[in-house]
Amino acid sequence: MTTVLLLAALDTKGADAAFIQTRIREHGLNVTLVDTGVLGQPSLTATISRDQVAAAGGTTIADLVSAQDRGQAVAIMAKGAAIEVERLIREDGAVGVFGIGGGAGTSVAAAAMRNLPLGIPKVVLSTVASGDTSAYVGTSDIVMFPSIVDVAGVNRISAITYTRAADAFAGMVNGQKIEPTSAPTRPLIAASMFGVTTPAILHAQQLLENAGYEVVVFHATGVGGRAMESLIRQGLVDAVLDLTTTEVTDDIVGGILSAGPERLTAAAEAGVPQVVSVGATDMANFGPLDTVPPQHRERNLYQHNSENTLMRINPDEARQVGVSIAVRLNHATAPAIILLPSLGVSVMDAAGKGFDDPVARRALEDALAETLENPLVQIKKLNIHINDHSFAELAVTDLIGLLSSSTSTEMP
């Protein structure tokens, strides 16, 4: 039988877990029950005990109980659950993971699923599924299913949500047995886009698709960049058209759309060919106007809408962004090309527009060129704007050239 994993704290969620376990089994699936509880006695016998989970996390249940530190207990059980889930998938062939809980249970279950490969069914039935779930989901494909009522026993309301969540999960698992209508055969290109670089990316996407490539576009809003980096690390991407690196600016200046220090590192480390540019690096992103940090209130600001305020970075910040991009690409293990459009890097950064600043553009370009030391990375300065069709055409030509060289190098 196909095996799936069910994660629950069996001291407080035993009845709930038993109901869901029975429903999943009715779909012809074998359920391995993993106990993530700590304090009370489990009301249901687990396949993987809480002691095993705690041991995988580096301690014992007795030590967690004596410490009386809820935060530490959640962190340890989350770590142990992640290790056990990965082991059960690798060694026992489990093909899906279902978790239940309130805040703590959701945190443990999500941590156990978050780093699993794309496509493995992952469902968390949770009391917090209707709020901001970004901390739980991250860049994964976890499905958060609202419990509606607290996960505190089976009643006429919870029985409905439990049943439907279990049915949805079983459908995801059993659906894996059906072969796709057509398997993807085209090389996959990951591309980054922001509203102010849309013309460049859409034109490049059309050109690449016409040339026989499949293009997946990521919105450079922090989570988009992290998702792109994650898929590159999973080996799902053949090449990267990273024309919109605005998340690096937010990382440097303190904007709200940073993708963190890992941005621009996956392709470099994995040896994936890439064409990179500095799209939308002219701006840092903040929330509503009244949330802009006080030290920036007198800067060149543009209220994009009621929820988003853009700030034009100055030459000193631009230099820092240029250095940061170069430092990240100095680790590239495959050929890469950096395209620098000297007439502007966004819709806002163009002749006569509010963020037009040739001095800041030049500062970024010079700092990048001075810091770059990797002989595998080539810089091309182009006397055009990033959203000109000719820019996209040059970027596509360069990327296809890198892919062709990479393919010919791999030939015996």
mmCIF file of N, CA and C in Angstrom, residues 116-169:
data_model
loop_
_atom_site.group_PDB
_atom_site.id
_atom_site.type_symbol
_atom_site.label_atom_id
_atom_site.label_comp_id
_atom_site.label_asym_id
_atom_site.label_seq_id
_atom_site.Cartn_x
_atom_site.Cartn_y
_atom_site.Cartn_z
ATOM 1 N N LEU A 116 10.973 19.799 1.921
ATOM 2 C CA LEU A 116 10.773 18.636 1.059
ATOM 3 C C LEU A 116 10.654 19.087 -0.395
ATOM 4 N N PRO A 117 10.984 18.226 -1.341
ATOM 5 C CA PRO A 117 10.940 18.612 -2.756
ATOM 6 C C PRO A 117 9.551 19.041 -3.221
ATOM 7 N N LEU A 118 9.541 19.908 -4.205
ATOM 8 C CA LEU A 118 8.308 20.346 -4.845
ATOM 9 C C LEU A 118 7.549 19.137 -5.371
ATOM 10 N N GLY A 119 6.242 19.103 -5.129
ATOM 11 C CA GLY A 119 5.398 18.048 -5.680
ATOM 12 C C GLY A 119 4.992 16.980 -4.687
ATOM 13 N N ILE A 120 5.770 16.764 -3.623
ATOM 14 C CA ILE A 120 5.340 15.823 -2.578
ATOM 15 C C ILE A 120 4.149 16.451 -1.870
ATOM 16 N N PRO A 121 2.995 15.765 -1.823
ATOM 17 C CA PRO A 121 1.818 16.350 -1.166
ATOM 18 C C PRO A 121 2.110 16.722 0.285
ATOM 19 N N LYS A 122 1.778 17.958 0.643
ATOM 20 C CA LYS A 122 2.021 18.477 1.985
ATOM 21 C C LYS A 122 0.788 19.267 2.416
ATOM 22 N N VAL A 123 0.103 18.840 3.452
ATOM 23 C CA VAL A 123 -1.097 19.523 3.926
ATOM 24 C C VAL A 123 -0.993 19.721 5.429
ATOM 25 N N VAL A 124 -1.328 20.939 5.888
ATOM 26 C CA VAL A 124 -1.419 21.201 7.324
ATOM 27 C C VAL A 124 -2.830 21.701 7.620
ATOM 28 N N LEU A 125 -3.566 20.929 8.424
ATOM 29 C CA LEU A 125 -4.880 21.349 8.914
ATOM 30 C C LEU A 125 -4.628 22.184 10.157
ATOM 31 N N SER A 126 -4.984 23.470 10.116
ATOM 32 C CA SER A 126 -4.476 24.383 11.136
ATOM 33 C C SER A 126 -5.495 25.433 11.557
ATOM 34 N N THR A 127 -5.371 25.850 12.818
ATOM 35 C CA THR A 127 -6.207 26.935 13.323
ATOM 36 C C THR A 127 -5.728 28.295 12.828
ATOM 37 N N VAL A 128 -4.512 28.374 12.295
ATOM 38 C CA VAL A 128 -3.956 29.659 11.868
ATOM 39 C C VAL A 128 -3.895 29.780 10.350
ATOM 40 N N ALA A 129 -4.607 28.907 9.647
ATOM 41 C CA ALA A 129 -4.500 28.861 8.186
ATOM 42 C C ALA A 129 -5.137 30.065 7.498
ATOM 43 N N SER A 130 -5.945 30.840 8.195
ATOM 44 C CA SER A 130 -6.609 31.964 7.529
ATOM 45 C C SER A 130 -5.853 33.274 7.691
ATOM 46 N N GLY A 131 -4.750 33.271 8.442
ATOM 47 C CA GLY A 131 -3.976 34.492 8.638
ATOM 48 C C GLY A 131 -2.781 34.554 7.712
ATOM 49 N N ASP A 132 -1.739 35.256 8.133
ATOM 50 C CA ASP A 132 -0.497 35.340 7.369
ATOM 51 C C ASP A 132 0.272 34.044 7.588
ATOM 52 N N THR A 133 0.319 33.208 6.573
ATOM 53 C CA THR A 133 0.950 31.889 6.704
ATOM 54 C C THR A 133 2.355 31.842 6.119
ATOM 55 N N SER A 134 2.908 32.998 5.764
ATOM 56 C CA SER A 134 4.209 33.003 5.096
ATOM 57 C C SER A 134 5.309 32.380 5.953
ATOM 58 N N ALA A 135 5.243 32.570 7.259
ATOM 59 C CA ALA A 135 6.279 32.008 8.132
ATOM 60 C C ALA A 135 6.237 30.489 8.148
ATOM 61 N N TYR A 136 5.053 29.914 7.925
ATOM 62 C CA TYR A 136 4.914 28.461 7.911
ATOM 63 C C TYR A 136 5.235 27.881 6.530
ATOM 64 N N VAL A 137 4.709 28.500 5.496
ATOM 65 C CA VAL A 137 4.825 27.955 4.143
ATOM 66 C C VAL A 137 6.195 28.231 3.529
ATOM 67 N N GLY A 138 6.738 29.439 3.782
ATOM 68 C CA GLY A 138 8.013 29.799 3.155
ATOM 69 C C GLY A 138 7.880 29.785 1.643
ATOM 70 N N THR A 139 8.791 29.103 0.959
ATOM 71 C CA THR A 139 8.741 29.010 -0.499
ATOM 72 C C THR A 139 8.273 27.630 -0.958
ATOM 73 N N SER A 140 7.713 26.859 -0.058
ATOM 74 C CA SER A 140 7.298 25.496 -0.381
ATOM 75 C C SER A 140 5.891 25.470 -0.958
ATOM 76 N N ASP A 141 5.413 24.266 -1.312
ATOM 77 C CA ASP A 141 4.048 24.102 -1.808
ATOM 78 C C ASP A 141 3.160 23.441 -0.752
ATOM 79 N N ILE A 142 3.380 23.812 0.511
ATOM 80 C CA ILE A 142 2.490 23.361 1.586
ATOM 81 C C ILE A 142 1.102 23.949 1.358
ATOM 82 N N VAL A 143 0.077 23.122 1.521
ATOM 83 C CA VAL A 143 -1.312 23.577 1.457
ATOM 84 C C VAL A 143 -1.824 23.726 2.885
ATOM 85 N N MET A 144 -2.228 24.952 3.251
ATOM 86 C CA MET A 144 -2.779 25.209 4.579
ATOM 87 C C MET A 144 -4.295 25.087 4.507
ATOM 88 N N PHE A 145 -4.866 24.190 5.320
ATOM 89 C CA PHE A 145 -6.303 23.944 5.294
ATOM 90 C C PHE A 145 -6.910 24.465 6.600
ATOM 91 N N PRO A 146 -7.793 25.464 6.551
ATOM 92 C CA PRO A 146 -8.367 26.024 7.784
ATOM 93 C C PRO A 146 -9.211 24.992 8.535
ATOM 94 N N SER A 147 -8.986 24.904 9.848
ATOM 95 C CA SER A 147 -9.782 23.963 10.651
ATOM 96 C C SER A 147 -11.135 24.558 11.042
ATOM 97 N N ILE A 148 -11.309 25.859 10.887
ATOM 98 C CA ILE A 148 -12.503 26.624 11.235
ATOM 99 C C ILE A 148 -12.667 26.705 12.756
ATOM 100 N N VAL A 149 -12.781 25.562 13.426
ATOM 101 C CA VAL A 149 -12.827 25.544 14.888
ATOM 102 C C VAL A 149 -11.479 25.049 15.397
ATOM 103 N N ASP A 150 -11.265 25.132 16.699
ATOM 104 C CA ASP A 150 -10.004 24.677 17.261
ATOM 105 C C ASP A 150 -9.842 23.176 17.046
ATOM 106 N N VAL A 151 -8.597 22.745 16.905
ATOM 107 C CA VAL A 151 -8.314 21.313 16.790
ATOM 108 C C VAL A 151 -8.321 20.762 18.206
ATOM 109 N N ALA A 152 -9.515 20.460 18.690
ATOM 110 C CA ALA A 152 -9.694 20.092 20.101
ATOM 111 C C ALA A 152 -10.791 19.049 20.245
ATOM 112 N N GLY A 153 -10.795 18.079 19.348
ATOM 113 C CA GLY A 153 -11.803 17.026 19.409
ATOM 114 C C GLY A 153 -12.699 17.041 18.182
ATOM 115 N N VAL A 154 -13.364 15.921 17.964
ATOM 116 C CA VAL A 154 -14.218 15.764 16.792
ATOM 117 C C VAL A 154 -15.646 16.150 17.155
ATOM 118 N N ASN A 155 -16.218 17.076 16.399
ATOM 119 C CA ASN A 155 -17.613 17.491 16.582
ATOM 120 C C ASN A 155 -18.236 17.694 15.215
ATOM 121 N N ARG A 156 -19.461 18.156 15.178
ATOM 122 C CA ARG A 156 -20.167 18.239 13.889
ATOM 123 C C ARG A 156 -19.524 19.232 12.924
ATOM 124 N N ILE A 157 -18.785 20.210 13.456
ATOM 125 C CA ILE A 157 -18.098 21.161 12.592
ATOM 126 C C ILE A 157 -16.722 20.616 12.176
ATOM 127 N N SER A 158 -15.938 20.211 13.164
ATOM 128 C CA SER A 158 -14.588 19.745 12.842
ATOM 129 C C SER A 158 -14.614 18.489 11.975
ATOM 130 N N ALA A 159 -15.653 17.661 12.150
ATOM 131 C CA ALA A 159 -15.741 16.443 11.334
ATOM 132 C C ALA A 159 -15.810 16.793 9.847
ATOM 133 N N ILE A 160 -16.422 17.921 9.527
ATOM 134 C CA ILE A 160 -16.525 18.336 8.122
ATOM 135 C C ILE A 160 -15.163 18.768 7.596
ATOM 136 N N THR A 161 -14.506 19.665 8.332
ATOM 137 C CA THR A 161 -13.206 20.154 7.842
ATOM 138 C C THR A 161 -12.157 19.051 7.858
ATOM 139 N N TYR A 162 -12.180 18.170 8.873
ATOM 140 C CA TYR A 162 -11.226 17.071 8.927
ATOM 141 C C TYR A 162 -11.410 16.145 7.724
ATOM 142 N N THR A 163 -12.680 15.845 7.437
ATOM 143 C CA THR A 163 -12.977 14.929 6.325
ATOM 144 C C THR A 163 -12.535 15.516 4.998
ATOM 145 N N ARG A 164 -12.854 16.769 4.764
ATOM 146 C CA ARG A 164 -12.523 17.372 3.487
ATOM 147 C C ARG A 164 -11.011 17.558 3.329
ATOM 148 N N ALA A 165 -10.321 17.904 4.422
ATOM 149 C CA ALA A 165 -8.870 18.030 4.349
ATOM 150 C C ALA A 165 -8.226 16.678 4.046
ATOM 151 N N ALA A 166 -8.712 15.631 4.704
ATOM 152 C CA ALA A 166 -8.181 14.283 4.452
ATOM 153 C C ALA A 166 -8.469 13.845 3.025
ATOM 154 N N ASP A 167 -9.676 14.159 2.524
ATOM 155 C CA ASP A 167 -10.037 13.807 1.148
ATOM 156 C C ASP A 167 -9.141 14.532 0.149
ATOM 157 N N ALA A 168 -8.909 15.817 0.404
ATOM 158 C CA ALA A 168 -8.056 16.600 -0.499
ATOM 159 C C ALA A 168 -6.635 16.032 -0.518
ATOM 160 N N PHE A 169 -6.128 15.697 0.651
ATOM 161 C CA PHE A 169 -4.786 15.126 0.756
ATOM 162 C C PHE A 169 -4.709 13.790 0.031
#
